[in-house]
Amino acid sequence: MPNQTDQLARIQNLVLAFNNQDVANSVQHLSAAVTWSRGDGTSLIGSESVSAQLQSFFTAFPDARLTNVQTLAFEPNAVLVEWVLEATHLAEWLLPSPHQAISATGRSVRIVGADLLSFDSSGEIEWDDARVDTASLFAQLGVLPSSTPDVVKITALAERYTAAWCSQNAASVASFYSADGRLSINAGPPSVGRVAITEAAQGFMSAFPDMQVIMDGLLLQGDRAVYRWTLVGTNSGAGGSGNRVRISGFEVWQIGVDGLIVESRGHFDSGGYQRQIQHGVGDSPE
């Protein structure tokens, strides 16, 4: 594994290549299978995809330049890069997501951002968690991309999500999450990605073979939603108590521009849940 001195040197060369609008030299620092994640559920996979997006950006902003670059290395293989971008929008810009072109505005922009980069054993960048102040960027350009989730679509998603929980098909639940979506329950360790979310959903489905989930309501605000639910079922899975359970809770969602769930934080009364498993609905411990 290359040391942090090598990693920081690679970052310096990457910034220099970016400021020279040199796509080829920028991409040479990336793994062929690099993942560039925006944190809103959208990602670019592979150096060729990143190269194409960089070229589109440099065409639109030919004087783009990173300034005030600060770096902080973390053992053993991560570097945080904070920066300020200054550029002028002189040609059409094709956004990676939502798929939308923004015609040249002629306006200058100045935004802040940060990238958390991880390196593979050969010293190439294998993951880029990019966080960019895009709201400020679009405001300075005087445009508003159609990235606000559609209320009707989110409501339909919630209804289908409810049906998926009733289906005894755990993978169908996970399909409502972005590829790197996260599901956590009562602030526990998150299940990250569809495979892990499938496993989490399967745990409930196995415990309650007759499980039904009822959607009690949905609150929406921008890209955030609160999904209220009630679970009804019999704990008759392997090793189960055979008791009837009825428990309510809610999930706090962030919806990505792909219309899927980026993050869900679930909350319910775990004590009441365990009590019902042991003694049934409405019964008290002896």
Tab-separated table of C-alpha atoms in Angstrom:
chain	number	residue	atom	x	y	z
A	1	MET	CA	0.000	0.000	0.000
A	2	PRO	CA	1.509	3.369	-0.983
A	3	ASN	CA	2.110	5.703	1.945
A	4	GLN	CA	0.337	8.975	2.634
A	5	THR	CA	3.111	11.000	1.059
A	6	ASP	CA	2.442	9.189	-2.221
A	7	GLN	CA	-1.307	9.726	-1.827
A	8	LEU	CA	-0.931	13.461	-1.199
A	9	ALA	CA	1.417	13.768	-4.178
A	10	ARG	CA	-1.195	12.086	-6.359
A	11	ILE	CA	-3.809	14.563	-5.102
A	12	GLN	CA	-1.548	17.485	-6.005
A	13	ASN	CA	-1.092	16.102	-9.506
A	14	LEU	CA	-4.831	15.521	-9.823
A	15	VAL	CA	-5.602	19.133	-8.852
A	16	LEU	CA	-2.987	20.377	-11.327
A	17	ALA	CA	-4.506	18.260	-14.099
A	18	PHE	CA	-7.985	19.553	-13.250
A	19	ASN	CA	-6.829	23.169	-13.332
A	20	ASN	CA	-5.295	22.520	-16.747
A	21	GLN	CA	-8.609	20.978	-17.937
A	22	ASP	CA	-6.589	17.859	-18.722
A	23	VAL	CA	-9.052	14.965	-18.678
A	24	ALA	CA	-6.520	12.262	-19.565
A	25	ASN	CA	-4.108	13.185	-16.783
A	26	SER	CA	-6.982	13.577	-14.328
A	27	VAL	CA	-8.333	10.108	-15.035
A	28	GLN	CA	-4.943	8.399	-14.860
A	29	HIS	CA	-5.077	8.800	-11.092
A	30	LEU	CA	-8.303	6.781	-10.903
A	31	SER	CA	-8.877	3.046	-10.715
A	32	ALA	CA	-10.622	1.644	-13.788
A	33	ALA	CA	-13.484	0.593	-11.486
A	34	VAL	CA	-13.628	3.855	-9.528
A	35	THR	CA	-16.947	4.886	-7.968
A	36	TRP	CA	-17.780	8.590	-7.815
A	37	SER	CA	-20.687	9.122	-5.426
A	38	ARG	CA	-22.607	12.371	-4.962
A	39	GLY	CA	-24.308	11.309	-1.741
A	40	ASP	CA	-27.803	11.797	-3.171
A	41	GLY	CA	-28.165	8.296	-4.533
A	42	THR	CA	-26.436	8.958	-7.842
A	43	SER	CA	-23.023	7.614	-8.786
A	44	LEU	CA	-20.683	7.303	-11.733
A	45	ILE	CA	-19.060	3.891	-12.015
A	46	GLY	CA	-15.769	3.404	-13.842
A	47	SER	CA	-13.075	5.773	-15.038
A	48	GLU	CA	-14.639	6.036	-18.507
A	49	SER	CA	-17.867	7.438	-17.046
A	50	VAL	CA	-15.928	9.898	-14.916
A	51	SER	CA	-13.846	10.900	-17.954
A	52	ALA	CA	-16.968	11.629	-20.013
A	53	GLN	CA	-18.472	13.748	-17.244
A	54	LEU	CA	-15.220	15.668	-16.736
A	55	GLN	CA	-15.047	16.407	-20.448
A	56	SER	CA	-18.620	17.687	-20.409
A	57	PHE	CA	-17.830	19.881	-17.422
A	58	PHE	CA	-14.639	21.329	-18.937
A	59	THR	CA	-16.493	22.054	-22.180
A	60	ALA	CA	-19.107	23.988	-20.244
A	61	PHE	CA	-16.614	25.643	-17.865
A	62	PRO	CA	-13.349	25.945	-19.833
A	63	ASP	CA	-11.675	28.140	-17.198
A	64	ALA	CA	-12.631	25.944	-14.233
A	65	ARG	CA	-10.082	26.117	-11.458
A	66	LEU	CA	-9.775	24.715	-7.941
A	67	THR	CA	-8.410	27.142	-5.357
A	68	ASN	CA	-7.933	27.132	-1.580
A	69	VAL	CA	-7.275	23.395	-1.742
A	70	GLN	CA	-6.757	21.810	1.672
A	71	THR	CA	-5.956	18.160	2.320
A	72	LEU	CA	-6.077	15.944	5.373
A	73	ALA	CA	-4.817	12.351	5.293
A	74	PHE	CA	-6.324	9.524	7.329
A	75	GLU	CA	-4.634	6.202	7.983
A	76	PRO	CA	-4.383	3.937	6.157
A	77	ASN	CA	-5.843	4.875	2.767
A	78	ALA	CA	-8.099	7.959	2.805
A	79	VAL	CA	-7.561	11.648	2.065
A	80	LEU	CA	-10.053	14.476	2.545
A	81	VAL	CA	-9.771	17.266	-0.032
A	82	GLU	CA	-11.608	20.557	0.534
A	83	TRP	CA	-11.679	23.124	-2.250
A	84	VAL	CA	-13.229	26.202	-3.830
A	85	LEU	CA	-14.244	26.042	-7.488
A	86	GLU	CA	-14.198	29.170	-9.638
A	87	ALA	CA	-15.438	28.975	-13.229
A	88	THR	CA	-17.427	30.656	-16.006
A	89	HIS	CA	-20.324	28.885	-17.711
A	90	LEU	CA	-19.617	29.357	-21.429
A	91	ALA	CA	-21.182	26.314	-23.126
A	92	GLU	CA	-23.957	23.753	-22.680
A	93	TRP	CA	-23.531	21.536	-19.627
A	94	LEU	CA	-25.003	18.038	-19.555
A	95	LEU	CA	-25.706	17.059	-15.951
A	96	PRO	CA	-24.960	13.461	-14.953
A	97	SER	CA	-28.298	13.246	-13.105
A	98	PRO	CA	-30.998	14.271	-13.612
A	99	HIS	CA	-30.311	13.899	-17.333
A	100	GLN	CA	-30.654	17.513	-18.303
A	101	ALA	CA	-28.703	20.051	-20.349
A	102	ILE	CA	-28.166	23.614	-19.136
A	103	SER	CA	-27.477	26.103	-21.909
A	104	ALA	CA	-24.599	28.535	-21.501
A	105	THR	CA	-25.422	31.397	-19.129
A	106	GLY	CA	-22.148	33.329	-19.331
A	107	ARG	CA	-22.197	33.614	-15.558
A	108	SER	CA	-19.264	33.159	-13.195
A	109	VAL	CA	-19.623	30.842	-10.217
A	110	ARG	CA	-17.762	30.271	-6.989
A	111	ILE	CA	-18.722	27.249	-4.869
A	112	VAL	CA	-17.237	25.099	-2.151
A	113	GLY	CA	-16.991	21.338	-1.965
A	114	ALA	CA	-15.082	18.393	-0.577
A	115	ASP	CA	-14.059	14.917	-1.715
A	116	LEU	CA	-13.241	12.007	0.560
A	117	LEU	CA	-10.967	9.779	-1.501
A	118	SER	CA	-9.937	6.210	-0.770
A	119	PHE	CA	-6.983	4.490	-2.428
A	120	ASP	CA	-6.489	0.877	-3.471
A	121	SER	CA	-3.337	-1.171	-2.918
A	122	SER	CA	-1.769	0.157	-6.120
A	123	GLY	CA	-2.228	3.765	-5.004
A	124	GLU	CA	-5.055	4.589	-7.413
A	125	ILE	CA	-8.271	6.274	-6.273
A	126	GLU	CA	-10.982	3.609	-5.987
A	127	TRP	CA	-13.728	5.660	-4.342
A	128	ASP	CA	-14.654	9.344	-4.367
A	129	ASP	CA	-17.352	10.542	-1.988
A	130	ALA	CA	-17.998	14.001	-3.463
A	131	ARG	CA	-20.020	16.624	-1.609
A	132	VAL	CA	-20.697	19.813	-3.572
A	133	ASP	CA	-22.784	22.899	-2.795
A	134	THR	CA	-24.902	22.416	-5.918
A	135	ALA	CA	-27.767	24.597	-4.663
A	136	SER	CA	-25.405	27.569	-4.634
A	137	LEU	CA	-24.045	26.601	-8.060
A	138	PHE	CA	-27.478	26.512	-9.681
A	139	ALA	CA	-28.513	29.716	-7.923
A	140	GLN	CA	-25.447	31.501	-9.296
A	141	LEU	CA	-26.248	30.169	-12.766
A	142	GLY	CA	-29.826	31.368	-12.379
A	143	VAL	CA	-31.293	27.943	-13.138
A	144	LEU	CA	-33.234	25.383	-11.154
A	145	PRO	CA	-32.785	21.804	-12.390
A	146	SER	CA	-35.827	19.613	-12.151
A	147	SER	CA	-34.342	17.600	-9.290
A	148	THR	CA	-37.090	18.114	-6.712
A	149	PRO	CA	-38.798	14.756	-6.205
A	150	ASP	CA	-42.359	14.560	-7.516
A	151	VAL	CA	-44.961	14.292	-4.732
A	152	VAL	CA	-47.200	11.977	-6.757
A	153	LYS	CA	-44.261	9.706	-7.570
A	154	ILE	CA	-43.076	9.530	-3.947
A	155	THR	CA	-46.584	8.698	-2.780
A	156	ALA	CA	-46.777	5.916	-5.365
A	157	LEU	CA	-43.334	4.707	-4.274
A	158	ALA	CA	-44.507	4.549	-0.647
A	159	GLU	CA	-47.580	2.534	-1.633
A	160	ARG	CA	-45.497	0.057	-3.635
A	161	TYR	CA	-42.934	-0.078	-0.806
A	162	THR	CA	-45.734	-1.047	1.578
A	163	ALA	CA	-46.852	-3.819	-0.761
A	164	ALA	CA	-43.260	-5.071	-1.024
A	165	TRP	CA	-43.042	-5.460	2.756
A	166	CYS	CA	-46.198	-7.601	2.584
A	167	SER	CA	-44.885	-9.763	-0.252
A	168	GLN	CA	-42.424	-12.057	1.580
A	169	ASN	CA	-39.959	-11.029	-1.144
A	170	ALA	CA	-37.155	-9.231	0.685
A	171	ALA	CA	-35.318	-8.257	-2.500
A	172	SER	CA	-38.378	-6.321	-3.651
A	173	VAL	CA	-38.057	-4.106	-0.558
A	174	ALA	CA	-34.402	-3.419	-1.316
A	175	SER	CA	-35.274	-2.444	-4.901
A	176	PHE	CA	-36.802	0.787	-3.581
A	177	TYR	CA	-33.363	1.910	-2.362
A	178	SER	CA	-30.568	3.426	-4.403
A	179	ALA	CA	-27.668	1.095	-5.130
A	180	ASP	CA	-25.748	2.391	-2.103
A	181	GLY	CA	-28.849	3.214	-0.042
A	182	ARG	CA	-28.832	2.914	3.742
A	183	LEU	CA	-31.384	1.525	6.179
A	184	SER	CA	-30.918	1.911	9.929
A	185	ILE	CA	-33.326	0.978	12.716
A	186	ASN	CA	-33.411	2.813	16.046
A	187	ALA	CA	-29.969	4.312	15.284
A	188	GLY	CA	-28.406	0.865	14.951
A	189	PRO	CA	-25.623	-0.002	12.478
A	190	PRO	CA	-26.946	0.740	8.984
A	191	SER	CA	-27.566	-1.860	6.308
A	192	VAL	CA	-25.763	-0.383	3.298
A	193	GLY	CA	-26.572	-1.463	-0.241
A	194	ARG	CA	-29.376	-3.637	-1.598
A	195	VAL	CA	-27.863	-6.960	-0.517
A	196	ALA	CA	-27.626	-5.844	3.114
A	197	ILE	CA	-31.096	-4.265	3.008
A	198	THR	CA	-32.496	-7.502	1.576
A	199	GLU	CA	-31.000	-9.376	4.533
A	200	ALA	CA	-32.512	-6.889	7.009
A	201	ALA	CA	-35.960	-7.184	5.425
A	202	GLN	CA	-35.672	-10.971	5.306
A	203	GLY	CA	-35.130	-11.028	9.072
A	204	PHE	CA	-38.577	-9.545	9.657
A	205	MET	CA	-40.232	-11.651	6.955
A	206	SER	CA	-38.783	-14.874	8.368
A	207	ALA	CA	-39.902	-13.964	11.873
A	208	PHE	CA	-43.436	-13.098	10.683
A	209	PRO	CA	-44.441	-15.341	7.736
A	210	ASP	CA	-47.927	-13.756	7.697
A	211	MET	CA	-46.620	-10.200	8.114
A	212	GLN	CA	-48.721	-7.346	6.833
A	213	VAL	CA	-47.542	-3.726	6.776
A	214	ILE	CA	-50.063	-0.910	6.691
A	215	MET	CA	-49.124	2.585	5.510
A	216	ASP	CA	-50.557	4.937	8.137
A	217	GLY	CA	-49.466	8.147	6.431
A	218	LEU	CA	-46.799	10.005	4.496
A	219	LEU	CA	-45.411	13.490	5.172
A	220	LEU	CA	-43.381	15.221	2.447
A	221	GLN	CA	-41.010	18.165	2.486
A	222	GLY	CA	-38.651	18.604	-0.469
A	223	ASP	CA	-36.486	15.507	-0.748
A	224	ARG	CA	-37.431	14.371	2.769
A	225	ALA	CA	-40.374	12.216	3.800
A	226	VAL	CA	-41.728	10.544	6.918
A	227	TYR	CA	-43.314	7.181	6.139
A	228	ARG	CA	-45.614	6.015	8.957
A	229	TRP	CA	-46.395	2.299	9.230
A	230	THR	CA	-47.966	-0.437	11.332
A	231	LEU	CA	-46.700	-4.031	11.284
A	232	VAL	CA	-49.151	-6.836	12.080
A	233	GLY	CA	-48.116	-10.468	12.192
A	234	THR	CA	-47.588	-13.686	14.082
A	235	ASN	CA	-44.108	-14.496	15.369
A	236	SER	CA	-44.305	-18.034	13.980
A	237	GLY	CA	-40.976	-18.264	12.180
A	238	ALA	CA	-38.225	-20.660	13.292
A	239	GLY	CA	-37.808	-20.338	17.055
A	240	GLY	CA	-40.679	-17.867	17.254
A	241	SER	CA	-43.049	-17.477	20.201
A	242	GLY	CA	-46.218	-17.920	18.178
A	243	ASN	CA	-47.576	-14.677	19.607
A	244	ARG	CA	-49.392	-11.980	17.695
A	245	VAL	CA	-47.632	-8.622	17.269
A	246	ARG	CA	-48.952	-5.212	16.282
A	247	ILE	CA	-46.397	-2.402	16.380
A	248	SER	CA	-46.249	1.020	14.738
A	249	GLY	CA	-43.334	3.216	13.764
A	250	PHE	CA	-42.039	5.495	11.074
A	251	GLU	CA	-39.104	5.868	8.707
A	252	VAL	CA	-37.397	9.148	7.885
A	253	TRP	CA	-36.468	9.095	4.207
A	254	GLN	CA	-34.130	11.066	2.005
A	255	ILE	CA	-35.164	10.691	-1.621
A	256	GLY	CA	-32.489	10.840	-4.325
A	257	VAL	CA	-32.828	12.461	-7.727
A	258	ASP	CA	-33.320	8.951	-9.112
A	259	GLY	CA	-36.600	8.827	-7.190
A	260	LEU	CA	-35.365	6.064	-4.870
A	261	ILE	CA	-34.610	6.043	-1.154
A	262	VAL	CA	-31.056	7.156	-0.401
A	263	GLU	CA	-31.377	6.773	3.349
A	264	SER	CA	-34.061	5.497	5.717
A	265	ARG	CA	-33.851	5.945	9.471
A	266	GLY	CA	-36.473	3.763	11.170
A	267	HIS	CA	-37.914	4.308	14.646
A	268	PHE	CA	-40.251	2.159	16.746
A	269	ASP	CA	-40.734	1.093	20.388
A	270	SER	CA	-38.328	-1.819	20.669
A	271	GLY	CA	-39.410	-2.567	24.240
A	272	GLY	CA	-43.045	-2.835	23.260
A	273	TYR	CA	-42.073	-4.984	20.280
A	274	GLN	CA	-40.135	-7.462	22.429
A	275	ARG	CA	-42.920	-7.531	25.034
A	276	GLN	CA	-45.496	-8.444	22.391
A	277	ILE	CA	-43.251	-11.173	20.992
A	278	GLN	CA	-42.985	-12.676	24.483
A	279	HIS	CA	-46.568	-12.135	25.681
A	280	GLY	CA	-48.718	-11.191	22.677
A	281	VAL	CA	-50.688	-8.075	21.816
A	282	GLY	CA	-52.389	-6.497	24.824
A	283	ASP	CA	-50.976	-9.006	27.313
A	284	SER	CA	-48.818	-8.019	30.270
A	285	PRO	CA	-45.761	-9.846	31.557
A	286	GLU	CA	-46.503	-12.210	34.405
